[in-house]
């Protein structure tokens, strides 16, 4: 319970207070089959997931609140490039478009709290190509927001059941962390150059939702 409360508090710390008149862009890597998301786990959970191609095993709790992120840069910021305790392994998971829409339908769009089954937060986006704070984290992009989707109970179970592929991207996460680890912007740019072909191609994504749902989640204006 204490760990769960701590994780919830950490997510609230990053949350941006909602502006009811603002709309945001859901950016993700996707193809005709689905959308990719990221999560960081401890070694035991990640090993089981990669081996079985799905989340589960004795260490995984499908009923707890879990946060999925389509932004690789935001995931790297959150897990310290895969070097934080119990977040040592970064996984890339693919969900069908239908499941993404169903999960979003079950989420509240809220500032830090509420949405006991699921919630959507729009937090300051992070840049995959540059760093800040002396090379300790991806640079914050003040004019962009990245979506975080929190899932628990039946929504978490739907997410687990809907996952169609899992890839371990821990090694790439470490390489980006090493490339970012300079206070010199030119050195960071040069170090990132050979990694460019390996980075996800994230672009604007519009979930298959009704106009009312898109407005509720701040992905569209009522007048659009």
PDB file of C-alpha atoms in Angstrom:
ATOM      1  CA  UNK A   1       0.000   0.000   0.000  1.00  0.00           C
ATOM      2  CA  UNK A   2       2.821   2.401   0.873  1.00  0.00           C
ATOM      3  CA  UNK A   3       4.541   1.695  -2.446  1.00  0.00           C
ATOM      4  CA  UNK A   4       1.279   2.249  -4.318  1.00  0.00           C
ATOM      5  CA  UNK A   5       0.684   5.566  -2.512  1.00  0.00           C
ATOM      6  CA  UNK A   6       4.241   6.646  -3.261  1.00  0.00           C
ATOM      7  CA  UNK A   7       3.874   5.871  -6.986  1.00  0.00           C
ATOM      8  CA  UNK A   8       0.571   7.785  -7.112  1.00  0.00           C
ATOM      9  CA  UNK A   9       2.199  10.768  -5.414  1.00  0.00           C
ATOM     10  CA  UNK A  10       5.098  10.669  -7.889  1.00  0.00           C
ATOM     11  CA  UNK A  11       2.696  10.744 -10.838  1.00  0.00           C
ATOM     12  CA  UNK A  12       0.759  13.661  -9.297  1.00  0.00           C
ATOM     13  CA  UNK A  13       4.035  15.514  -8.942  1.00  0.00           C
ATOM     14  CA  UNK A  14       4.487  15.403 -12.738  1.00  0.00           C
ATOM     15  CA  UNK A  15       0.854  16.127 -13.603  1.00  0.00           C
ATOM     16  CA  UNK A  16      -0.086  19.413 -15.213  1.00  0.00           C
ATOM     17  CA  UNK A  17      -3.222  21.126 -13.980  1.00  0.00           C
ATOM     18  CA  UNK A  18      -5.887  20.911 -16.654  1.00  0.00           C
ATOM     19  CA  UNK A  19      -6.842  23.853 -18.786  1.00  0.00           C
ATOM     20  CA  UNK A  20     -10.377  23.042 -19.914  1.00  0.00           C
ATOM     21  CA  UNK A  21      -9.923  25.044 -23.125  1.00  0.00           C
ATOM     22  CA  UNK A  22      -6.643  23.408 -24.135  1.00  0.00           C
ATOM     23  CA  UNK A  23      -6.270  20.423 -26.436  1.00  0.00           C
ATOM     24  CA  UNK A  24      -3.258  18.163 -26.735  1.00  0.00           C
ATOM     25  CA  UNK A  25      -1.760  15.831 -29.320  1.00  0.00           C
ATOM     26  CA  UNK A  26      -1.408  12.116 -28.628  1.00  0.00           C
ATOM     27  CA  UNK A  27       1.971  11.236 -30.186  1.00  0.00           C
ATOM     28  CA  UNK A  28       3.013   7.618 -30.592  1.00  0.00           C
ATOM     29  CA  UNK A  29       4.724   5.119 -32.837  1.00  0.00           C
ATOM     30  CA  UNK A  30       2.044   3.079 -34.599  1.00  0.00           C
ATOM     31  CA  UNK A  31       1.181   1.091 -37.717  1.00  0.00           C
ATOM     32  CA  UNK A  32      -1.984  -0.438 -39.164  1.00  0.00           C
ATOM     33  CA  UNK A  33      -2.020  -3.135 -36.482  1.00  0.00           C
ATOM     34  CA  UNK A  34      -1.575  -1.102 -33.320  1.00  0.00           C
ATOM     35  CA  UNK A  35       0.256   1.370 -31.090  1.00  0.00           C
ATOM     36  CA  UNK A  36       3.446   0.966 -29.042  1.00  0.00           C
ATOM     37  CA  UNK A  37       3.722   1.935 -25.377  1.00  0.00           C
ATOM     38  CA  UNK A  38       6.544   1.795 -22.828  1.00  0.00           C
ATOM     39  CA  UNK A  39       6.862   0.600 -19.250  1.00  0.00           C
ATOM     40  CA  UNK A  40       9.807  -0.006 -16.925  1.00  0.00           C
ATOM     41  CA  UNK A  41       9.903  -3.004 -14.604  1.00  0.00           C
ATOM     42  CA  UNK A  42      12.155  -4.857 -12.195  1.00  0.00           C
ATOM     43  CA  UNK A  43      14.267  -7.681 -13.617  1.00  0.00           C
ATOM     44  CA  UNK A  44      11.987 -10.568 -12.609  1.00  0.00           C
ATOM     45  CA  UNK A  45       8.844  -9.104 -14.182  1.00  0.00           C
ATOM     46  CA  UNK A  46      10.678  -8.144 -17.379  1.00  0.00           C
ATOM     47  CA  UNK A  47      12.345 -11.552 -17.764  1.00  0.00           C
ATOM     48  CA  UNK A  48       8.996 -13.346 -17.467  1.00  0.00           C
ATOM     49  CA  UNK A  49       7.286 -10.932 -19.883  1.00  0.00           C
ATOM     50  CA  UNK A  50       9.962 -11.251 -22.582  1.00  0.00           C
ATOM     51  CA  UNK A  51      10.035 -15.047 -22.267  1.00  0.00           C
ATOM     52  CA  UNK A  52       6.245 -15.475 -22.452  1.00  0.00           C
ATOM     53  CA  UNK A  53       5.366 -12.550 -24.746  1.00  0.00           C
ATOM     54  CA  UNK A  54       2.866 -11.150 -22.246  1.00  0.00           C
ATOM     55  CA  UNK A  55       2.803  -9.594 -18.781  1.00  0.00           C
ATOM     56  CA  UNK A  56       2.290 -11.942 -15.852  1.00  0.00           C
ATOM     57  CA  UNK A  57       4.163 -14.288 -13.562  1.00  0.00           C
ATOM     58  CA  UNK A  58       4.493 -14.438  -9.781  1.00  0.00           C
ATOM     59  CA  UNK A  59       5.884 -10.898  -9.381  1.00  0.00           C
ATOM     60  CA  UNK A  60       3.337  -9.081 -11.551  1.00  0.00           C
ATOM     61  CA  UNK A  61       0.142  -7.697 -10.021  1.00  0.00           C
ATOM     62  CA  UNK A  62      -2.438  -7.030 -12.778  1.00  0.00           C
ATOM     63  CA  UNK A  63      -4.828  -5.223 -10.416  1.00  0.00           C
ATOM     64  CA  UNK A  64      -2.512  -2.393  -9.325  1.00  0.00           C
ATOM     65  CA  UNK A  65      -2.422   0.997 -11.045  1.00  0.00           C
ATOM     66  CA  UNK A  66       0.078   0.823 -13.902  1.00  0.00           C
ATOM     67  CA  UNK A  67       1.111   3.705 -16.164  1.00  0.00           C
ATOM     68  CA  UNK A  68       1.712   3.228 -19.886  1.00  0.00           C
ATOM     69  CA  UNK A  69       3.448   5.844 -22.000  1.00  0.00           C
ATOM     70  CA  UNK A  70       3.653   6.132 -25.809  1.00  0.00           C
ATOM     71  CA  UNK A  71       6.525   8.616 -25.469  1.00  0.00           C
ATOM     72  CA  UNK A  72       9.907   6.869 -25.281  1.00  0.00           C
ATOM     73  CA  UNK A  73      11.569  10.084 -24.082  1.00  0.00           C
ATOM     74  CA  UNK A  74       9.082  10.437 -21.230  1.00  0.00           C
ATOM     75  CA  UNK A  75       9.642   6.819 -20.229  1.00  0.00           C
ATOM     76  CA  UNK A  76      13.403   7.388 -20.147  1.00  0.00           C
ATOM     77  CA  UNK A  77      12.895  10.484 -18.020  1.00  0.00           C
ATOM     78  CA  UNK A  78      10.649   8.594 -15.617  1.00  0.00           C
ATOM     79  CA  UNK A  79      12.931   5.561 -15.189  1.00  0.00           C
ATOM     80  CA  UNK A  80      16.284   7.352 -15.383  1.00  0.00           C
ATOM     81  CA  UNK A  81      17.194   5.624 -18.662  1.00  0.00           C
ATOM     82  CA  UNK A  82      16.457   2.259 -17.022  1.00  0.00           C
ATOM     83  CA  UNK A  83      18.746   2.859 -14.065  1.00  0.00           C
ATOM     84  CA  UNK A  84      16.267   3.532 -11.247  1.00  0.00           C
ATOM     85  CA  UNK A  85      15.557   0.887  -8.625  1.00  0.00           C
ATOM     86  CA  UNK A  86      12.851  -1.585  -9.736  1.00  0.00           C
ATOM     87  CA  UNK A  87      12.794   0.128 -13.161  1.00  0.00           C
ATOM     88  CA  UNK A  88      15.942  -1.455 -14.537  1.00  0.00           C
ATOM     89  CA  UNK A  89      14.311  -2.938 -17.618  1.00  0.00           C
ATOM     90  CA  UNK A  90      12.441  -0.915 -20.244  1.00  0.00           C
ATOM     91  CA  UNK A  91       9.844  -2.789 -22.283  1.00  0.00           C
ATOM     92  CA  UNK A  92       8.078  -1.741 -25.484  1.00  0.00           C
ATOM     93  CA  UNK A  93       4.574  -3.210 -25.707  1.00  0.00           C
ATOM     94  CA  UNK A  94       2.164  -3.146 -28.633  1.00  0.00           C
ATOM     95  CA  UNK A  95      -1.623  -2.819 -28.306  1.00  0.00           C
ATOM     96  CA  UNK A  96      -4.264  -3.110 -31.062  1.00  0.00           C
ATOM     97  CA  UNK A  97      -6.048   0.145 -31.969  1.00  0.00           C
ATOM     98  CA  UNK A  98      -9.333  -1.259 -30.643  1.00  0.00           C
ATOM     99  CA  UNK A  99      -7.844  -1.948 -27.207  1.00  0.00           C
ATOM    100  CA  UNK A 100      -6.288   1.527 -27.022  1.00  0.00           C
ATOM    101  CA  UNK A 101      -9.707   3.077 -27.667  1.00  0.00           C
ATOM    102  CA  UNK A 102     -11.403   0.849 -25.079  1.00  0.00           C
ATOM    103  CA  UNK A 103      -8.819   1.721 -22.428  1.00  0.00           C
ATOM    104  CA  UNK A 104      -9.171   5.447 -23.070  1.00  0.00           C
ATOM    105  CA  UNK A 105     -12.953   5.203 -22.852  1.00  0.00           C
ATOM    106  CA  UNK A 106     -12.570   3.875 -19.325  1.00  0.00           C
ATOM    107  CA  UNK A 107     -10.230   6.661 -18.165  1.00  0.00           C
ATOM    108  CA  UNK A 108     -10.986   9.936 -16.446  1.00  0.00           C
ATOM    109  CA  UNK A 109      -9.053  12.972 -17.661  1.00  0.00           C
ATOM    110  CA  UNK A 110      -7.833  14.452 -14.425  1.00  0.00           C
ATOM    111  CA  UNK A 111      -5.103  16.398 -12.609  1.00  0.00           C
ATOM    112  CA  UNK A 112      -3.287  13.855 -10.494  1.00  0.00           C
ATOM    113  CA  UNK A 113      -6.270  12.230  -8.769  1.00  0.00           C
ATOM    114  CA  UNK A 114      -9.604  10.569  -9.490  1.00  0.00           C
ATOM    115  CA  UNK A 115     -10.227   7.905 -12.082  1.00  0.00           C
ATOM    116  CA  UNK A 116      -9.944   4.854  -9.868  1.00  0.00           C
ATOM    117  CA  UNK A 117     -10.079   2.475 -12.852  1.00  0.00           C
ATOM    118  CA  UNK A 118      -8.051   4.613 -15.205  1.00  0.00           C
ATOM    119  CA  UNK A 119      -6.872   8.146 -15.769  1.00  0.00           C
ATOM    120  CA  UNK A 120      -5.288  10.264 -18.467  1.00  0.00           C
ATOM    121  CA  UNK A 121      -2.679  12.909 -17.641  1.00  0.00           C
ATOM    122  CA  UNK A 122      -1.034  15.375 -19.991  1.00  0.00           C
ATOM    123  CA  UNK A 123       2.473  16.101 -18.715  1.00  0.00           C
ATOM    124  CA  UNK A 124       5.310  18.228 -20.131  1.00  0.00           C
ATOM    125  CA  UNK A 125       6.807  16.305 -23.054  1.00  0.00           C
ATOM    126  CA  UNK A 126      10.453  15.328 -23.177  1.00  0.00           C
ATOM    127  CA  UNK A 127      12.893  15.494 -26.094  1.00  0.00           C
ATOM    128  CA  UNK A 128      14.622  12.262 -27.112  1.00  0.00           C
ATOM    129  CA  UNK A 129      17.480  14.082 -28.855  1.00  0.00           C
ATOM    130  CA  UNK A 130      18.665  16.516 -26.165  1.00  0.00           C
ATOM    131  CA  UNK A 131      19.215  16.550 -22.414  1.00  0.00           C
ATOM    132  CA  UNK A 132      19.232  18.946 -19.463  1.00  0.00           C
ATOM    133  CA  UNK A 133      20.193  19.076 -15.786  1.00  0.00           C
ATOM    134  CA  UNK A 134      23.810  18.327 -16.622  1.00  0.00           C
ATOM    135  CA  UNK A 135      22.911  15.438 -18.880  1.00  0.00           C
ATOM    136  CA  UNK A 136      20.787  13.659 -16.279  1.00  0.00           C
ATOM    137  CA  UNK A 137      17.445  13.639 -18.119  1.00  0.00           C
ATOM    138  CA  UNK A 138      15.769  14.297 -21.496  1.00  0.00           C
ATOM    139  CA  UNK A 139      15.060  17.993 -21.973  1.00  0.00           C
ATOM    140  CA  UNK A 140      11.620  19.253 -20.958  1.00  0.00           C
ATOM    141  CA  UNK A 141       9.570  20.706 -23.824  1.00  0.00           C
ATOM    142  CA  UNK A 142       7.514  23.506 -22.324  1.00  0.00           C
ATOM    143  CA  UNK A 143       5.096  23.894 -25.251  1.00  0.00           C
ATOM    144  CA  UNK A 144       4.238  20.220 -25.736  1.00  0.00           C
ATOM    145  CA  UNK A 145       2.419  17.658 -23.627  1.00  0.00           C
ATOM    146  CA  UNK A 146       2.820  13.886 -23.551  1.00  0.00           C
ATOM    147  CA  UNK A 147      -0.012  11.550 -22.580  1.00  0.00           C
ATOM    148  CA  UNK A 148       0.301   9.151 -19.653  1.00  0.00           C
ATOM    149  CA  UNK A 149      -2.416   6.519 -19.227  1.00  0.00           C
ATOM    150  CA  UNK A 150      -2.951   5.014 -15.777  1.00  0.00           C
ATOM    151  CA  UNK A 151      -4.797   1.694 -15.629  1.00  0.00           C
ATOM    152  CA  UNK A 152      -6.007  -0.445 -12.729  1.00  0.00           C
ATOM    153  CA  UNK A 153      -8.349  -3.361 -12.041  1.00  0.00           C
ATOM    154  CA  UNK A 154     -10.296  -4.439 -15.136  1.00  0.00           C
ATOM    155  CA  UNK A 155      -8.583  -1.846 -17.348  1.00  0.00           C
ATOM    156  CA  UNK A 156      -5.180  -3.163 -16.327  1.00  0.00           C
ATOM    157  CA  UNK A 157      -6.374  -6.702 -17.026  1.00  0.00           C
ATOM    158  CA  UNK A 158      -7.692  -5.615 -20.443  1.00  0.00           C
ATOM    159  CA  UNK A 159      -4.299  -4.053 -21.189  1.00  0.00           C
ATOM    160  CA  UNK A 160      -2.454  -7.238 -20.248  1.00  0.00           C
ATOM    161  CA  UNK A 161      -4.829  -9.446 -22.255  1.00  0.00           C
ATOM    162  CA  UNK A 162      -4.632  -7.123 -25.271  1.00  0.00           C
ATOM    163  CA  UNK A 163      -0.841  -6.894 -25.536  1.00  0.00           C
ATOM    164  CA  UNK A 164       0.269  -8.423 -28.843  1.00  0.00           C
ATOM    165  CA  UNK A 165       4.057  -8.056 -28.592  1.00  0.00           C
ATOM    166  CA  UNK A 166       6.786  -7.200 -26.079  1.00  0.00           C
ATOM    167  CA  UNK A 167      10.312  -6.041 -26.899  1.00  0.00           C
ATOM    168  CA  UNK A 168      13.121  -5.316 -24.438  1.00  0.00           C
ATOM    169  CA  UNK A 169      14.605  -1.882 -25.237  1.00  0.00           C
ATOM    170  CA  UNK A 170      16.786  -1.596 -22.134  1.00  0.00           C
ATOM    171  CA  UNK A 171      20.042  -1.615 -24.105  1.00  0.00           C
ATOM    172  CA  UNK A 172      18.859   1.260 -26.309  1.00  0.00           C
ATOM    173  CA  UNK A 173      17.689   3.127 -23.187  1.00  0.00           C
ATOM    174  CA  UNK A 174      21.175   2.861 -21.696  1.00  0.00           C
ATOM    175  CA  UNK A 175      22.809   3.995 -24.938  1.00  0.00           C
ATOM    176  CA  UNK A 176      20.581   7.094 -25.051  1.00  0.00           C
ATOM    177  CA  UNK A 177      21.343   7.785 -21.384  1.00  0.00           C
ATOM    178  CA  UNK A 178      25.072   7.595 -22.131  1.00  0.00           C
ATOM    179  CA  UNK A 179      24.657   9.875 -25.152  1.00  0.00           C
ATOM    180  CA  UNK A 180      22.684  12.380 -23.091  1.00  0.00           C
ATOM    181  CA  UNK A 181      25.229  12.368 -20.279  1.00  0.00           C
ATOM    182  CA  UNK A 182      27.182  15.463 -21.289  1.00  0.00           C
ATOM    183  CA  UNK A 183      26.685  19.109 -20.389  1.00  0.00           C
ATOM    184  CA  UNK A 184      27.863  20.030 -23.892  1.00  0.00           C
ATOM    185  CA  UNK A 185      24.944  20.141 -26.366  1.00  0.00           C
ATOM    186  CA  UNK A 186      27.242  19.523 -29.346  1.00  0.00           C
ATOM    187  CA  UNK A 187      28.624  16.366 -27.740  1.00  0.00           C
ATOM    188  CA  UNK A 188      25.087  15.125 -27.013  1.00  0.00           C
ATOM    189  CA  UNK A 189      24.076  15.740 -30.630  1.00  0.00           C
ATOM    190  CA  UNK A 190      27.145  13.931 -31.942  1.00  0.00           C
ATOM    191  CA  UNK A 191      26.600  10.980 -29.596  1.00  0.00           C
ATOM    192  CA  UNK A 192      22.948  10.678 -30.624  1.00  0.00           C
ATOM    193  CA  UNK A 193      23.734  10.686 -34.348  1.00  0.00           C
ATOM    194  CA  UNK A 194      24.461   6.933 -34.699  1.00  0.00           C
ATOM    195  CA  UNK A 195      21.372   6.104 -32.626  1.00  0.00           C
ATOM    196  CA  UNK A 196      18.911   7.979 -34.862  1.00  0.00           C
ATOM    197  CA  UNK A 197      17.987   4.935 -37.018  1.00  0.00           C
ATOM    198  CA  UNK A 198      17.076   3.016 -33.836  1.00  0.00           C
ATOM    199  CA  UNK A 199      14.700   5.617 -32.414  1.00  0.00           C
ATOM    200  CA  UNK A 200      10.902   5.267 -32.669  1.00  0.00           C
ATOM    201  CA  UNK A 201       9.110   7.404 -35.266  1.00  0.00           C
ATOM    202  CA  UNK A 202       6.472   8.994 -33.038  1.00  0.00           C
ATOM    203  CA  UNK A 203       3.788  11.065 -34.787  1.00  0.00           C
ATOM    204  CA  UNK A 204       0.302  12.429 -34.056  1.00  0.00           C
ATOM    205  CA  UNK A 205      -2.191   9.638 -33.377  1.00  0.00           C
ATOM    206  CA  UNK A 206      -5.989   9.900 -33.229  1.00  0.00           C
ATOM    207  CA  UNK A 207      -7.670   7.059 -31.306  1.00  0.00           C
ATOM    208  CA  UNK A 208     -10.835   5.519 -32.790  1.00  0.00           C
ATOM    209  CA  UNK A 209     -13.160   7.344 -30.388  1.00  0.00           C
ATOM    210  CA  UNK A 210     -16.335   9.380 -30.740  1.00  0.00           C
ATOM    211  CA  UNK A 211     -16.118  13.165 -30.943  1.00  0.00           C
ATOM    212  CA  UNK A 212     -17.531  13.411 -27.421  1.00  0.00           C
ATOM    213  CA  UNK A 213     -14.841  11.117 -26.039  1.00  0.00           C
ATOM    214  CA  UNK A 214     -12.062  13.013 -27.822  1.00  0.00           C
ATOM    215  CA  UNK A 215     -13.352  16.284 -26.367  1.00  0.00           C
ATOM    216  CA  UNK A 216     -13.582  14.749 -22.880  1.00  0.00           C
ATOM    217  CA  UNK A 217      -9.970  13.584 -23.093  1.00  0.00           C
ATOM    218  CA  UNK A 218      -8.835  16.982 -24.448  1.00  0.00           C
ATOM    219  CA  UNK A 219      -7.834  15.643 -27.850  1.00  0.00           C
ATOM    220  CA  UNK A 220     -10.407  17.770 -29.715  1.00  0.00           C
ATOM    221  CA  UNK A 221     -12.421  20.939 -29.240  1.00  0.00           C
ATOM    222  CA  UNK A 222     -16.229  20.844 -29.275  1.00  0.00           C
ATOM    223  CA  UNK A 223     -16.238  23.309 -32.172  1.00  0.00           C
ATOM    224  CA  UNK A 224     -13.773  21.365 -34.370  1.00  0.00           C
TER     225      UNK A 224
END
